[in-house]
Structure formats: C-alpha cells, structure tokens
Amino acid sequence: MLRVVKILAVLIAMTAVAAFAGYRYWESRLEAPIAVEEETLYEVPSGAGYHRVVADLASRGMLQDEWAFRLLTRIEPESVPRLRAGEYMLEPDMSGRELLELLGSDRVVTYPLTIPEGWTFRQMRAHLDAAPKLEKRTSDLSNEEIMALLEREGRHPEGWFFPDTYRYHKGMSDVDILRQALTRMERILEEVWEQRSDDLPFETPYEALIMASLIERETGAPEERREIAGVFKRRLERGMRLQTDPTVIYGMGERYAGRITRADLREATPYNTYTIDGLPPTPIALPGRASLEAAVDPLPGDTLYFVSRGDGTHHFSRSLREHNNAVNRYIRNR
C-alpha cells in the first residue's frame, strides 16, 4: 500500500511539473514578440470580436501561436480585453499580450488637420472634404444646413470656427471637427469679450468677432494687430468708412482672381467698406485669438490710415496727405 501511495505521489508530482511547464510555455507564447519588423498600421473593424481579430492577426502572420491566444479565453478570461474599433500602430518589439492591451485601449492612430488663421469658412469646408480617413457628412449640405446640424440654425457660419490644429481618428466625421471648432470659438470669444476695453465703438461680442476678422485679414504681423484695431476704432468713432481691401475681396466671392481694380472698390456689395458705413454684416474670415484680443483692446493713438509696405508690415499715417505719400512710395512706385 505504501508503495502505491509513493507511486501516486510521484505521478502527481510529475503531472504538476508537466502542468507547470505547459503553463509556462503557454505564457511564453503570449509574451513572445509579434512578427512585425517595422511599425505597422492595423485596424480593428467595427463590431469585430476577440476571436475574429486573433484569427485575422494569425492569418497575416503577425501572431505565430493562435492557439495560445484562443486558450486565453479559457484559462484567464478576465484578462481578455474588450477590443475597440479603430486604427492602431503595432510596434516590432511588443509582445502578444501588449498587442491585445493596445487593441483594447484608446491609443488609436490620429491625424492632424490644420485650419490656418484668416481662412474663410469656404476654405475650411474644402479642407475638410480633402482630409483622408475623415467621414464626410457635410459635403453635400449648404452652409445653412450645416449650421442647423450644429444646432445654430439661422447663424451665418463665417468667423464662428476657431482656427487651430485638430486631431481626428478614423471613424470621426467632419461634423466632429466643426463642432469642436465652433464651441471653442464661442468659449474664447466669451473669454476675450469679458476683458474688453470700456470705450469700444461697438456693443456686442459678434461685432468684436467681425472686427477681429478684419484685423486677421489685414496683417500677419503680431505687433501690428492692436495698432490696426486702433485705426479702425478711430475711423468708426469719426464716422469715416473703414476702406479695407479684404472686405472688397470677400464681397467679390469667387470672382476674385488675385487683384482688385478701381471698379471693384466702387462696386456696391454688402461687404465693401469703401461703399458702406461701419462694419460689414458678418465676419470675413476665421480670426485667431490674437486678433480677437486686439479687437477688444485697440492701441491708443492718432493714426487713421495704413498702407502695406509689401513685406507683410504696414506704414501708419495720421493725415491723408501723409497717407497719400506712403501710397506713392509703397504702392504706385512698386
């Protein structure tokens, strides 16, 4: 009897050792590096389950031991991640376990989309339409339909989308980007308006947005924004027309071909500040924060005119005579 007990003990010990060795071998297969020699983009399709993804990875040769990952659902079901749809970047040195952890995380591949300051809403729409892997839900919609979709029905879209670099992943749509840019502009405009000067020649945040768009289109030199805002402020206070060329260009729409003529300056459009008093009816571009801040905090002074030097900066003048001399120097001679 004692001999039988010893034999059983030996058999149990051998079985335990074999089981432990088998378990360790199985674990080693899970921890082995995946068969990827360089960064590789992999997409988990929407609705794909764990076994389907494991089979797909094995069929592509990325996982060498499919059985080990299938066995995971039986031995350690609590460690089986719930996979998330999206694109992921697989690294050559990651293990099978790390791969599964990645596919269950929110570390999806994202793509940048930059909306420059000074662009129009039309340019922004074209950029969204050209963005790769971004679902297009607004391509066939009118501007009015887009604003209704964004729950801003009846609002003119120009100026209301904050220019910046946004990131998106596959599965997101142009509506997601538009909503982000819209809510950000609304928040920043509210913040800037709270810090406004007391003596502005306009009374609403929307008018500040319009003014900021004029500043944005007039200069790319950061140090000039407040001075240009000051010129516009003084002209409005004195009942002078703003006479800013970007409003002429905006009013021309798609007819603009790179230059404006004297006839264009005389053409009566709702936006031509050579023919209308005060601000145009809507913004003419997407202003950045610096232009918004300049619009509500103009630089004090006595200049009433400015003309481009041709190098991205402007010559500012106090009198019409000085301004005409600057025009001759920088425009007509050039």
Tab-separated table of C-alpha atoms in Angstrom:
chain	number	residue	atom	x	y	z
A	1	MET	CA	0.000	0.000	0.000
A	2	LEU	CA	2.804	2.338	0.900
A	3	ARG	CA	4.397	1.637	-2.463
A	4	VAL	CA	1.182	2.565	-4.263
A	5	VAL	CA	0.988	5.800	-2.334
A	6	LYS	CA	4.552	6.653	-3.303
A	7	ILE	CA	3.854	5.892	-6.946
A	8	LEU	CA	0.751	8.087	-6.850
A	9	ALA	CA	2.720	10.860	-5.209
A	10	VAL	CA	5.368	10.631	-7.899
A	11	LEU	CA	2.724	10.664	-10.636
A	12	ILE	CA	1.005	13.676	-9.088
A	13	ALA	CA	4.319	15.458	-8.789
A	14	MET	CA	5.183	14.665	-12.397
A	15	THR	CA	1.755	15.838	-13.529
A	16	ALA	CA	2.143	19.065	-11.584
A	17	VAL	CA	5.574	19.658	-13.068
A	18	ALA	CA	4.242	18.927	-16.551
A	19	ALA	CA	1.269	21.211	-15.986
A	20	PHE	CA	3.508	23.984	-14.688
A	21	ALA	CA	5.874	23.547	-17.610
A	22	GLY	CA	2.927	23.622	-20.027
A	23	TYR	CA	1.548	26.717	-18.340
A	24	ARG	CA	4.917	28.461	-18.539
A	25	TYR	CA	5.270	27.512	-22.204
A	26	TRP	CA	1.782	28.875	-22.909
A	27	GLU	CA	2.665	32.111	-21.125
A	28	SER	CA	5.900	32.346	-23.104
A	29	ARG	CA	3.871	32.195	-26.328
A	30	LEU	CA	1.721	35.096	-25.130
A	31	GLU	CA	4.804	37.097	-24.174
A	32	ALA	CA	6.713	36.327	-27.393
A	33	PRO	CA	7.303	39.304	-29.728
A	34	ILE	CA	4.796	39.639	-32.551
A	35	ALA	CA	6.036	39.004	-36.098
A	36	VAL	CA	6.257	42.642	-37.216
A	37	GLU	CA	9.563	44.057	-38.460
A	38	GLU	CA	8.518	47.718	-38.598
A	39	GLU	CA	5.701	49.940	-37.415
A	40	THR	CA	2.541	48.541	-38.979
A	41	LEU	CA	-0.936	50.054	-39.111
A	42	TYR	CA	-3.670	47.623	-38.081
A	43	GLU	CA	-7.388	48.317	-37.985
A	44	VAL	CA	-9.904	46.634	-35.718
A	45	PRO	CA	-13.137	46.706	-37.726
A	46	SER	CA	-16.300	47.937	-36.078
A	47	GLY	CA	-18.092	45.057	-34.351
A	48	ALA	CA	-15.155	42.635	-34.603
A	49	GLY	CA	-14.847	40.263	-31.654
A	50	TYR	CA	-11.762	38.880	-29.950
A	51	HIS	CA	-11.598	35.535	-31.794
A	52	ARG	CA	-12.127	37.198	-35.185
A	53	VAL	CA	-9.270	39.644	-34.581
A	54	VAL	CA	-6.932	36.917	-33.284
A	55	ALA	CA	-7.667	34.801	-36.371
A	56	ASP	CA	-7.048	37.792	-38.632
A	57	LEU	CA	-3.736	38.615	-36.958
A	58	ALA	CA	-2.662	34.981	-37.271
A	59	SER	CA	-3.657	34.834	-40.949
A	60	ARG	CA	-1.458	37.884	-41.587
A	61	GLY	CA	1.446	36.183	-39.838
A	62	MET	CA	1.574	38.733	-37.028
A	63	LEU	CA	0.709	36.194	-34.330
A	64	GLN	CA	2.617	32.910	-34.509
A	65	ASP	CA	0.643	30.894	-31.947
A	66	GLU	CA	-3.048	31.447	-32.461
A	67	TRP	CA	-3.880	28.540	-30.130
A	68	ALA	CA	-2.267	30.315	-27.191
A	69	PHE	CA	-4.476	33.384	-27.606
A	70	ARG	CA	-7.608	31.294	-28.064
A	71	LEU	CA	-6.719	29.379	-24.890
A	72	LEU	CA	-6.526	32.683	-23.039
A	73	THR	CA	-10.333	32.917	-23.023
A	74	ARG	CA	-10.488	29.628	-21.084
A	75	ILE	CA	-7.562	29.973	-18.695
A	76	GLU	CA	-7.646	33.718	-17.954
A	77	PRO	CA	-10.953	35.082	-19.312
A	78	GLU	CA	-10.645	38.134	-17.046
A	79	SER	CA	-7.501	39.226	-18.907
A	80	VAL	CA	-9.122	39.109	-22.355
A	81	PRO	CA	-9.562	42.768	-23.370
A	82	ARG	CA	-12.705	44.171	-24.916
A	83	LEU	CA	-11.380	45.290	-28.288
A	84	ARG	CA	-12.187	48.768	-29.608
A	85	ALA	CA	-12.704	49.616	-33.256
A	86	GLY	CA	-10.078	51.858	-34.786
A	87	GLU	CA	-6.583	52.053	-36.248
A	88	TYR	CA	-3.569	51.118	-34.123
A	89	MET	CA	0.165	51.285	-34.736
A	90	LEU	CA	1.845	47.938	-33.997
A	91	GLU	CA	5.465	48.098	-32.797
A	92	PRO	CA	8.097	45.438	-33.645
A	93	ASP	CA	9.140	44.849	-30.037
A	94	MET	CA	5.706	44.445	-28.471
A	95	SER	CA	4.508	41.092	-27.154
A	96	GLY	CA	1.238	39.404	-27.967
A	97	ARG	CA	-0.185	40.468	-24.605
A	98	GLU	CA	0.877	44.069	-25.214
A	99	LEU	CA	-0.727	43.910	-28.635
A	100	LEU	CA	-4.051	42.825	-27.146
A	101	GLU	CA	-3.793	45.521	-24.497
A	102	LEU	CA	-3.217	48.105	-27.240
A	103	LEU	CA	-6.244	46.930	-29.240
A	104	GLY	CA	-8.418	47.367	-26.177
A	105	SER	CA	-7.132	50.858	-25.369
A	106	ASP	CA	-7.955	54.338	-26.621
A	107	ARG	CA	-4.491	54.764	-28.180
A	108	VAL	CA	-5.823	54.878	-31.718
A	109	VAL	CA	-3.881	56.472	-34.552
A	110	THR	CA	-4.829	60.120	-35.013
A	111	TYR	CA	-4.295	62.529	-37.881
A	112	PRO	CA	-3.723	66.318	-37.736
A	113	LEU	CA	-5.960	68.786	-39.520
A	114	THR	CA	-4.814	72.415	-39.503
A	115	ILE	CA	-7.177	75.323	-40.131
A	116	PRO	CA	-4.987	78.441	-40.592
A	117	GLU	CA	-5.944	81.820	-39.168
A	118	GLY	CA	-7.516	84.025	-41.798
A	119	TRP	CA	-9.103	81.257	-43.837
A	120	THR	CA	-12.719	81.586	-44.868
A	121	PHE	CA	-15.385	79.044	-43.988
A	122	ARG	CA	-15.429	78.026	-47.655
A	123	GLN	CA	-11.721	77.181	-47.473
A	124	MET	CA	-12.262	75.266	-44.249
A	125	ARG	CA	-15.018	73.190	-45.870
A	126	ALA	CA	-12.789	72.330	-48.830
A	127	HIS	CA	-10.010	71.283	-46.428
A	128	LEU	CA	-12.380	69.018	-44.507
A	129	ASP	CA	-13.563	67.452	-47.761
A	130	ALA	CA	-9.951	66.618	-48.674
A	131	ALA	CA	-8.950	65.189	-45.276
A	132	PRO	CA	-8.092	61.460	-45.532
A	133	LYS	CA	-9.976	58.927	-43.405
A	134	LEU	CA	-12.401	61.568	-42.138
A	135	GLU	CA	-16.043	60.686	-42.706
A	136	LYS	CA	-17.694	63.341	-44.879
A	137	ARG	CA	-21.193	64.182	-43.675
A	138	THR	CA	-21.415	67.813	-44.806
A	139	SER	CA	-20.048	67.734	-48.358
A	140	ASP	CA	-23.488	67.943	-49.928
A	141	LEU	CA	-25.004	70.285	-47.344
A	142	SER	CA	-25.459	74.029	-47.654
A	143	ASN	CA	-23.949	76.381	-45.103
A	144	GLU	CA	-27.399	76.857	-43.626
A	145	GLU	CA	-27.910	73.102	-43.285
A	146	ILE	CA	-24.527	72.718	-41.601
A	147	MET	CA	-25.345	75.366	-39.006
A	148	ALA	CA	-28.708	73.711	-38.369
A	149	LEU	CA	-26.931	70.365	-37.909
A	150	LEU	CA	-24.679	72.077	-35.353
A	151	GLU	CA	-27.764	73.457	-33.563
A	152	ARG	CA	-27.003	77.051	-34.573
A	153	GLU	CA	-29.827	77.426	-37.041
A	154	GLY	CA	-30.029	80.833	-38.703
A	155	ARG	CA	-26.458	81.851	-37.825
A	156	HIS	CA	-24.073	82.865	-40.613
A	157	PRO	CA	-21.109	80.442	-40.386
A	158	GLU	CA	-18.284	82.825	-41.298
A	159	GLY	CA	-15.931	83.554	-38.418
A	160	TRP	CA	-17.504	81.119	-35.957
A	161	PHE	CA	-14.910	78.316	-36.222
A	162	PHE	CA	-11.668	78.684	-34.302
A	163	PRO	CA	-8.565	78.223	-36.493
A	164	ASP	CA	-6.162	75.693	-34.979
A	165	THR	CA	-4.763	72.184	-35.453
A	166	TYR	CA	-7.296	69.494	-34.588
A	167	ARG	CA	-6.682	65.752	-34.388
A	168	TYR	CA	-9.076	63.059	-35.529
A	169	HIS	CA	-9.105	59.299	-35.893
A	170	LYS	CA	-10.790	57.038	-38.389
A	171	GLY	CA	-14.454	56.862	-37.560
A	172	MET	CA	-14.766	60.575	-36.774
A	173	SER	CA	-16.588	62.886	-39.171
A	174	ASP	CA	-16.247	66.449	-40.392
A	175	VAL	CA	-19.158	67.303	-38.098
A	176	ASP	CA	-16.991	66.350	-35.099
A	177	ILE	CA	-14.262	68.799	-36.193
A	178	LEU	CA	-16.754	71.551	-36.952
A	179	ARG	CA	-18.403	71.136	-33.562
A	180	GLN	CA	-15.051	71.294	-31.759
A	181	ALA	CA	-14.012	74.433	-33.651
A	182	LEU	CA	-17.392	76.092	-33.124
A	183	THR	CA	-17.623	75.515	-29.370
A	184	ARG	CA	-14.002	76.593	-28.950
A	185	MET	CA	-14.586	79.873	-30.793
A	186	GLU	CA	-17.689	80.551	-28.718
A	187	ARG	CA	-15.758	79.932	-25.489
A	188	ILE	CA	-12.727	82.045	-26.478
A	189	LEU	CA	-14.899	84.902	-27.773
A	190	GLU	CA	-16.739	84.953	-24.452
A	191	GLU	CA	-13.444	84.996	-22.516
A	192	VAL	CA	-11.991	87.799	-24.657
A	193	TRP	CA	-15.177	89.869	-24.504
A	194	GLU	CA	-15.068	89.808	-20.698
A	195	GLN	CA	-11.653	91.533	-20.889
A	196	ARG	CA	-12.715	94.253	-23.349
A	197	SER	CA	-11.863	97.936	-23.079
A	198	ASP	CA	-14.581	100.300	-21.885
A	199	ASP	CA	-14.635	102.631	-24.895
A	200	LEU	CA	-15.184	100.330	-27.872
A	201	PRO	CA	-17.217	101.718	-30.789
A	202	PHE	CA	-19.371	98.567	-30.859
A	203	GLU	CA	-21.542	96.838	-28.290
A	204	THR	CA	-21.700	93.083	-28.900
A	205	PRO	CA	-19.314	90.117	-28.970
A	206	TYR	CA	-20.415	89.412	-32.547
A	207	GLU	CA	-19.250	92.865	-33.646
A	208	ALA	CA	-15.925	92.118	-31.943
A	209	LEU	CA	-15.756	88.893	-33.966
A	210	ILE	CA	-16.361	90.884	-37.160
A	211	MET	CA	-13.669	93.400	-36.220
A	212	ALA	CA	-11.230	90.593	-35.377
A	213	SER	CA	-11.757	89.068	-38.822
A	214	LEU	CA	-10.823	92.389	-40.478
A	215	ILE	CA	-7.669	92.609	-38.360
A	216	GLU	CA	-6.792	88.994	-39.174
A	217	ARG	CA	-7.056	89.609	-42.907
A	218	GLU	CA	-5.175	92.899	-42.816
A	219	THR	CA	-1.953	91.764	-41.161
A	220	GLY	CA	0.089	88.749	-40.248
A	221	ALA	CA	2.497	90.812	-38.148
A	222	PRO	CA	1.646	90.212	-34.471
A	223	GLU	CA	2.954	93.603	-33.356
A	224	GLU	CA	0.567	95.434	-35.722
A	225	ARG	CA	-2.754	93.923	-34.706
A	226	ARG	CA	-3.591	96.346	-31.901
A	227	GLU	CA	-2.470	99.334	-33.972
A	228	ILE	CA	-4.697	98.320	-36.876
A	229	ALA	CA	-7.521	97.833	-34.373
A	230	GLY	CA	-6.813	101.371	-33.152
A	231	VAL	CA	-7.063	102.790	-36.685
A	232	PHE	CA	-10.396	101.045	-37.248
A	233	LYS	CA	-11.688	102.208	-33.857
A	234	ARG	CA	-10.854	105.858	-34.552
A	235	ARG	CA	-12.343	105.735	-38.054
A	236	LEU	CA	-15.601	104.306	-36.677
A	237	GLU	CA	-15.709	106.948	-33.941
A	238	ARG	CA	-15.264	109.742	-36.521
A	239	GLY	CA	-17.823	108.340	-38.952
A	240	MET	CA	-15.140	107.501	-41.515
A	241	ARG	CA	-15.549	104.404	-43.679
A	242	LEU	CA	-13.124	101.602	-42.876
A	243	GLN	CA	-11.986	101.245	-46.510
A	244	THR	CA	-10.212	97.932	-46.025
A	245	ASP	CA	-9.429	95.894	-49.132
A	246	PRO	CA	-10.126	92.423	-47.648
A	247	THR	CA	-13.817	93.330	-47.367
A	248	VAL	CA	-13.849	94.147	-51.080
A	249	ILE	CA	-12.273	90.797	-51.859
A	250	TYR	CA	-14.744	88.939	-49.635
A	251	GLY	CA	-17.660	90.703	-51.294
A	252	MET	CA	-16.385	89.642	-54.719
A	253	GLY	CA	-16.553	85.988	-53.703
A	254	GLU	CA	-15.281	83.511	-56.262
A	255	ARG	CA	-14.892	86.310	-58.837
A	256	TYR	CA	-11.719	87.429	-57.090
A	257	ALA	CA	-8.724	86.412	-59.221
A	258	GLY	CA	-5.784	87.855	-57.313
A	259	ARG	CA	-6.218	91.623	-57.740
A	260	ILE	CA	-8.818	94.313	-57.234
A	261	THR	CA	-9.490	97.254	-59.563
A	262	ARG	CA	-10.902	100.742	-59.070
A	263	ALA	CA	-14.212	99.404	-60.345
A	264	ASP	CA	-14.130	96.736	-57.635
A	265	LEU	CA	-13.572	99.415	-54.992
A	266	ARG	CA	-16.665	101.276	-56.264
A	267	GLU	CA	-18.863	98.200	-56.563
A	268	ALA	CA	-21.676	98.221	-54.022
A	269	THR	CA	-21.689	94.932	-52.121
A	270	PRO	CA	-22.854	94.332	-48.531
A	271	TYR	CA	-19.180	93.881	-47.566
A	272	ASN	CA	-17.397	96.662	-49.469
A	273	THR	CA	-16.288	99.056	-46.719
A	274	TYR	CA	-15.421	101.639	-49.388
A	275	THR	CA	-19.170	101.958	-50.081
A	276	ILE	CA	-20.819	101.031	-46.758
A	277	ASP	CA	-20.644	102.701	-43.369
A	278	GLY	CA	-19.453	100.863	-40.288
A	279	LEU	CA	-18.657	97.171	-40.046
A	280	PRO	CA	-19.626	94.596	-42.692
A	281	PRO	CA	-22.662	92.449	-41.800
A	282	THR	CA	-20.649	89.341	-40.890
A	283	PRO	CA	-17.031	88.340	-40.309
A	284	ILE	CA	-14.962	87.859	-43.461
A	285	ALA	CA	-12.598	85.167	-42.137
A	286	LEU	CA	-11.752	82.916	-39.192
A	287	PRO	CA	-9.792	85.059	-36.685
A	288	GLY	CA	-7.302	83.687	-34.184
A	289	ARG	CA	-7.124	84.594	-30.519
A	290	ALA	CA	-4.544	87.363	-31.013
A	291	SER	CA	-6.839	89.197	-33.439
A	292	LEU	CA	-9.798	88.740	-31.094
A	293	GLU	CA	-7.795	90.235	-28.248
A	294	ALA	CA	-6.678	93.141	-30.435
A	295	ALA	CA	-10.263	93.853	-31.498
A	296	VAL	CA	-11.373	94.434	-27.895
A	297	ASP	CA	-8.206	96.249	-26.795
A	298	PRO	CA	-7.131	98.652	-29.572
A	299	LEU	CA	-3.853	100.536	-29.258
A	300	PRO	CA	-4.414	104.213	-28.359
A	301	GLY	CA	-3.023	106.767	-30.803
A	302	ASP	CA	-3.909	109.194	-33.575
A	303	THR	CA	-3.202	107.264	-36.806
A	304	LEU	CA	-6.117	106.993	-39.243
A	305	TYR	CA	-4.577	105.302	-42.283
A	306	PHE	CA	-2.211	102.473	-43.148
A	307	VAL	CA	-0.738	101.030	-46.326
A	308	SER	CA	1.168	97.825	-46.964
A	309	ARG	CA	4.924	98.101	-47.328
A	310	GLY	CA	4.942	94.907	-49.360
A	311	ASP	CA	6.867	92.925	-46.757
A	312	GLY	CA	3.967	91.906	-44.521
A	313	THR	CA	4.034	95.114	-42.450
A	314	HIS	CA	2.293	98.480	-42.826
A	315	HIS	CA	3.107	102.186	-42.786
A	316	PHE	CA	0.707	104.061	-40.490
A	317	SER	CA	-0.238	107.699	-41.103
A	318	ARG	CA	-2.003	110.436	-39.148
A	319	SER	CA	-3.148	112.533	-42.102
A	320	LEU	CA	-4.473	111.874	-45.597
A	321	ARG	CA	-1.524	113.768	-47.087
A	322	GLU	CA	0.962	111.559	-45.259
A	323	HIS	CA	-1.020	108.511	-46.322
A	324	ASN	CA	-1.039	109.518	-49.994
A	325	ASN	CA	2.725	109.983	-49.867
A	326	ALA	CA	3.059	106.494	-48.382
A	327	VAL	CA	0.797	105.066	-51.114
A	328	ASN	CA	3.023	106.665	-53.764
A	329	ARG	CA	6.095	105.278	-52.073
A	330	TYR	CA	4.953	101.731	-51.377
A	331	ILE	CA	2.233	101.028	-53.967
A	332	ARG	CA	2.437	103.176	-57.074
A	333	ASN	CA	6.229	103.147	-57.366
A	334	ARG	CA	6.239	99.392	-56.818
